[in-house]
Amino acid sequence: MSKAVRYAVSLLSNDQKAFISAKFEQCCLSVLGCQDNQINVAFQLNGKELRIEPNRHGARLEHPESCPCRFLTASDILSINEHSGRSGVRVGVSFVIQSADGCVLLTKRPKTMRSFPNIWVTPGGHIENGETLIQAGIREIHEETGVLTIESNITMLGLWESVYPPVLGMGLPTAHHIVVYMLARLPQDHREIELKLQESEVSAAAWLDRDTVAEIVQSDEYGKTRNAVQKYFKVKLIENGQQVDKNFPLSILMACMPTSEDWTQERLSSGSKFALRQWLEHCDTPE
């Protein structure tokens, strides 16, 4: 396995009209000149940096309306952990994995993870030395789930600015990434795919059909409008080193953004919800 390398983000500054290294404490969308929560961009992995610039014909880049880096005070910035501050904004990749029968795979992060513990996500991770974005995603999928895919079956979905913790009420940021989301199509139905979950990275996994995904992504991040439905989904769970099957309430995946009192609450990550919305749009667009 190649040595892990920190790939950084570089942004075309709206003020300086030049590419600059993204600072850990700065909101990337703001640097790009966006005062809303989404912007279309062009991006390219150049050496060990991901270069991003506004482009109205490009991919969608979003972040949650609660993006902590947009609301940091000068005092907050001075209080950010020095190591975190030096790390800049890092690059991640994540795949919406679609089976031949139209289901997608979600995985749950263990409670021991330093960022986003106990959270449901689309599988993915970081880039290793010499990898492309697609190669990194393919490797991460196989390592975490045992699923194999090939480059020719992969499509771009969009980018997400991810900050942890996701709201300032939970504490100052300790991680800041741009996550590139892609769609990987598999030739098998989901029942034909054997999952081999990596326990250190994945504590559970579930296949969801299109109707269930459509129900989930309508849920409101901040609990303003929608009640959770009384449905269940099938989960492959790791217990005592063994994979077992159980039913979980769908309300878990429709939970709201956490507060300082319940920051370990099980839910679907905002970035994964964005990616699933993009997947639904892609499904509805004629080839």
XYZ file of C-alpha atoms in Angstrom:
287
model
C 0.000 0.000 0.000
C 1.263 3.477 -0.877
C 2.160 5.941 1.820
C -0.732 8.222 2.821
C -0.171 11.802 1.679
C -2.053 14.946 2.661
C -3.569 16.403 -0.491
C -4.512 20.061 0.006
C -7.119 22.370 -1.532
C -6.231 25.471 -3.563
C -8.906 28.051 -4.434
C -9.140 30.776 -7.069
C -9.597 33.714 -4.727
C -12.399 36.103 -5.609
C -10.316 38.979 -4.203
C -6.821 38.123 -5.435
C -7.805 36.538 -8.777
C -5.146 33.881 -8.205
C -4.995 30.376 -6.736
C -4.251 30.395 -3.010
C -3.974 27.602 -0.478
C -7.265 27.191 1.355
C -6.878 28.144 5.011
C -8.285 25.827 7.645
C -10.321 28.556 9.338
C -11.796 30.071 6.147
C -15.035 29.037 4.453
C -14.103 27.826 0.957
C -17.307 29.067 -0.657
C -16.707 32.531 0.764
C -13.163 32.626 -0.649
C -14.634 31.701 -4.053
C -16.958 34.705 -3.770
C -20.138 32.777 -2.913
C -22.345 34.197 -0.164
C -24.980 31.507 -0.651
C -24.639 27.787 0.140
C -23.796 26.509 -3.345
C -21.681 27.431 -6.348
C -20.710 25.697 -9.599
C -16.982 25.046 -9.967
C -14.327 23.486 -12.150
C -11.718 21.401 -10.321
C -8.570 19.449 -11.078
C -6.113 17.377 -9.048
C -2.763 19.014 -9.807
C 0.155 17.297 -8.115
C -0.810 17.135 -4.442
C -3.431 19.867 -4.521
C -7.032 20.049 -5.664
C -7.503 23.314 -7.577
C -11.027 24.723 -7.525
C -12.372 27.762 -9.387
C -15.854 29.150 -10.099
C -17.357 27.900 -13.358
C -21.070 28.210 -14.070
C -20.924 25.091 -16.261
C -19.034 23.041 -13.686
C -19.893 20.679 -10.853
C -21.951 21.791 -7.863
C -20.054 22.639 -4.663
C -22.184 23.018 -1.536
C -21.931 23.297 2.220
C -24.540 23.355 5.005
C -26.031 26.670 6.023
C -24.464 26.053 9.438
C -20.903 25.893 7.987
C -18.819 26.737 11.106
C -16.022 28.473 9.199
C -18.440 31.117 7.945
C -19.239 32.146 11.536
C -15.852 31.987 13.289
C -14.866 35.107 15.232
C -11.307 36.437 15.477
C -11.164 34.994 18.998
C -12.351 31.609 17.731
C -9.621 31.538 15.075
C -6.919 32.286 17.644
C -8.244 29.415 19.781
C -8.182 26.766 17.031
C -5.732 23.952 17.712
C -2.377 24.881 16.147
C -1.956 21.472 14.482
C -5.417 21.680 12.902
C -4.781 25.212 11.708
C -1.542 24.194 9.956
C -3.223 21.308 8.147
C -5.205 23.537 5.793
C -8.210 22.153 3.929
C -7.753 18.510 2.911
C -9.206 16.418 0.081
C -11.507 13.420 0.470
C -13.369 11.154 -1.953
C -16.664 9.342 -1.437
C -18.769 7.106 -3.694
C -22.479 6.582 -4.049
C -22.406 2.853 -4.905
C -25.389 1.839 -7.048
C -26.351 -1.799 -7.633
C -27.867 -3.018 -10.901
C -31.321 -3.070 -9.282
C -31.098 0.598 -8.300
C -30.109 0.405 -4.613
C -27.328 2.445 -2.984
C -24.971 1.507 -0.163
C -24.556 3.445 3.088
C -22.015 2.649 5.794
C -21.860 3.656 9.439
C -18.707 5.047 11.031
C -17.688 3.500 14.387
C -18.142 5.465 17.623
C -14.343 5.516 18.019
C -13.711 7.702 14.951
C -12.164 11.118 15.657
C -14.518 12.888 13.263
C -18.179 12.154 12.574
C -18.402 9.169 14.955
C -21.549 7.013 14.782
C -22.625 8.715 11.514
C -24.011 7.086 8.368
C -22.127 8.017 5.181
C -21.413 6.951 1.632
C -18.069 5.055 1.754
C -14.809 6.850 1.006
C -11.656 8.330 2.496
C -8.362 10.017 1.662
C -6.001 9.885 -1.307
C -2.723 7.958 -1.148
C 0.513 8.879 -2.901
C 0.224 8.830 -6.702
C -3.507 8.090 -6.825
C -6.135 9.888 -8.860
C -9.436 10.789 -7.222
C -11.107 7.796 -8.867
C -8.329 5.378 -7.924
C -8.518 6.544 -4.309
C -12.274 6.024 -4.242
C -12.029 2.529 -5.744
C -9.404 1.526 -3.167
C -11.354 2.961 -0.237
C -14.561 1.196 -1.336
C -12.781 -2.145 -1.510
C -10.955 -1.678 1.789
C -14.073 -0.638 3.696
C -16.727 -2.886 2.129
C -15.032 -5.531 -0.029
C -16.903 -4.194 -3.074
C -15.002 -4.002 -6.371
C -15.724 -1.446 -9.088
C -13.980 -0.214 -12.244
C -13.169 3.260 -13.558
C -15.399 3.017 -16.642
C -18.520 2.783 -14.441
C -17.861 6.006 -12.497
C -19.591 9.399 -12.897
C -19.040 12.722 -11.096
C -21.807 13.913 -8.740
C -20.485 17.023 -6.956
C -18.325 18.444 -4.163
C -19.054 19.172 -0.510
C -17.290 21.390 2.022
C -17.150 19.344 5.220
C -16.182 20.772 8.615
C -16.124 18.834 11.893
C -17.786 19.501 14.265
C -20.549 20.576 11.842
C -21.943 23.318 14.126
C -20.074 25.751 16.392
C -22.198 24.726 19.376
C -20.257 21.447 19.390
C -16.857 23.149 19.562
C -14.235 24.717 17.298
C -13.354 22.947 14.011
C -10.864 20.080 14.180
C -11.200 18.841 10.565
C -11.899 20.641 7.275
C -12.218 18.884 3.905
C -13.502 19.239 0.379
C -15.098 15.884 -0.443
C -15.471 14.857 -4.078
C -18.556 12.660 -4.537
C -18.816 10.188 -7.411
C -21.275 7.548 -8.550
C -20.048 3.969 -9.039
C -22.402 1.583 -10.859
C -22.127 -2.155 -10.162
C -23.252 -4.893 -12.593
C -24.863 -7.030 -9.840
C -28.115 -6.738 -7.911
C -27.516 -5.752 -4.273
C -28.489 -9.236 -2.988
C -25.678 -10.745 -5.087
C -22.979 -8.525 -3.571
C -21.078 -9.922 -0.598
C -20.046 -7.225 1.868
C -16.832 -7.653 3.865
C -16.866 -4.746 6.292
C -13.599 -3.381 7.691
C -14.436 -3.129 11.400
C -11.983 -0.298 12.119
C -13.709 1.916 9.515
C -17.265 0.546 9.217
C -19.545 -0.701 12.003
C -22.639 -1.311 9.834
C -23.894 -1.103 6.247
C -27.249 -0.976 4.473
C -28.635 -1.053 0.935
C -31.460 1.449 0.310
C -33.829 1.515 -2.651
C -34.606 4.684 -4.591
C -37.951 5.359 -2.874
C -36.340 5.123 0.568
C -33.548 7.480 -0.473
C -36.105 9.953 -1.804
C -37.880 9.832 1.581
C -34.653 10.407 3.512
C -33.370 13.394 1.538
C -36.620 15.288 2.101
C -35.871 15.404 5.836
C -34.872 18.801 7.168
C -31.360 19.252 8.561
C -32.565 21.479 11.366
C -35.841 19.826 12.377
C -38.093 22.609 11.145
C -40.598 20.910 8.900
C -40.736 17.138 8.596
C -41.628 14.290 10.970
C -39.738 11.007 10.622
C -41.665 8.197 8.966
C -42.380 4.909 10.769
C -40.405 2.574 8.530
C -37.449 0.219 8.917
C -34.395 -0.633 6.843
C -32.224 -3.757 6.862
C -28.743 -3.352 8.318
C -25.670 -5.573 8.262
C -24.106 -4.912 11.668
C -20.782 -5.981 13.167
C -21.259 -7.472 16.664
C -18.447 -9.269 18.502
C -16.471 -9.473 15.278
C -19.333 -11.086 13.341
C -21.693 -9.655 10.698
C -25.357 -9.979 11.706
C -28.569 -8.724 10.085
C -30.982 -6.430 11.942
C -33.763 -3.906 11.254
C -33.222 -0.237 12.155
C -35.874 2.534 12.207
C -35.633 4.821 9.179
C -35.958 7.791 11.548
C -32.233 7.308 12.330
C -31.316 8.466 8.826
C -33.717 11.405 9.065
C -32.391 12.815 12.340
C -31.610 16.533 12.520
C -28.255 18.255 12.812
C -26.909 17.560 16.334
C -26.583 20.072 19.160
C -23.907 20.345 21.832
C -25.962 18.005 24.043
C -26.259 15.123 21.546
C -23.256 15.399 19.217
C -22.873 11.593 18.956
C -26.458 11.138 17.759
C -26.730 8.569 14.976
C -27.824 10.191 11.697
C -27.007 10.560 8.015
C -24.204 13.032 7.330
C -25.131 16.258 5.554
C -22.553 15.589 2.835
C -23.948 12.121 2.131
C -27.469 13.563 2.001
C -26.213 16.089 -0.582
C -24.639 13.268 -2.609
C -27.873 11.247 -2.529
C -29.833 14.278 -3.745
C -27.360 14.607 -6.598
C -27.780 10.885 -7.338
C -31.559 11.250 -7.529
C -31.187 14.178 -9.945
C -28.776 12.091 -12.017
C -31.271 9.198 -12.100
C -33.997 11.562 -13.331
C -31.794 13.007 -16.123
C -32.016 11.169 -19.469
C -28.736 9.673 -20.660
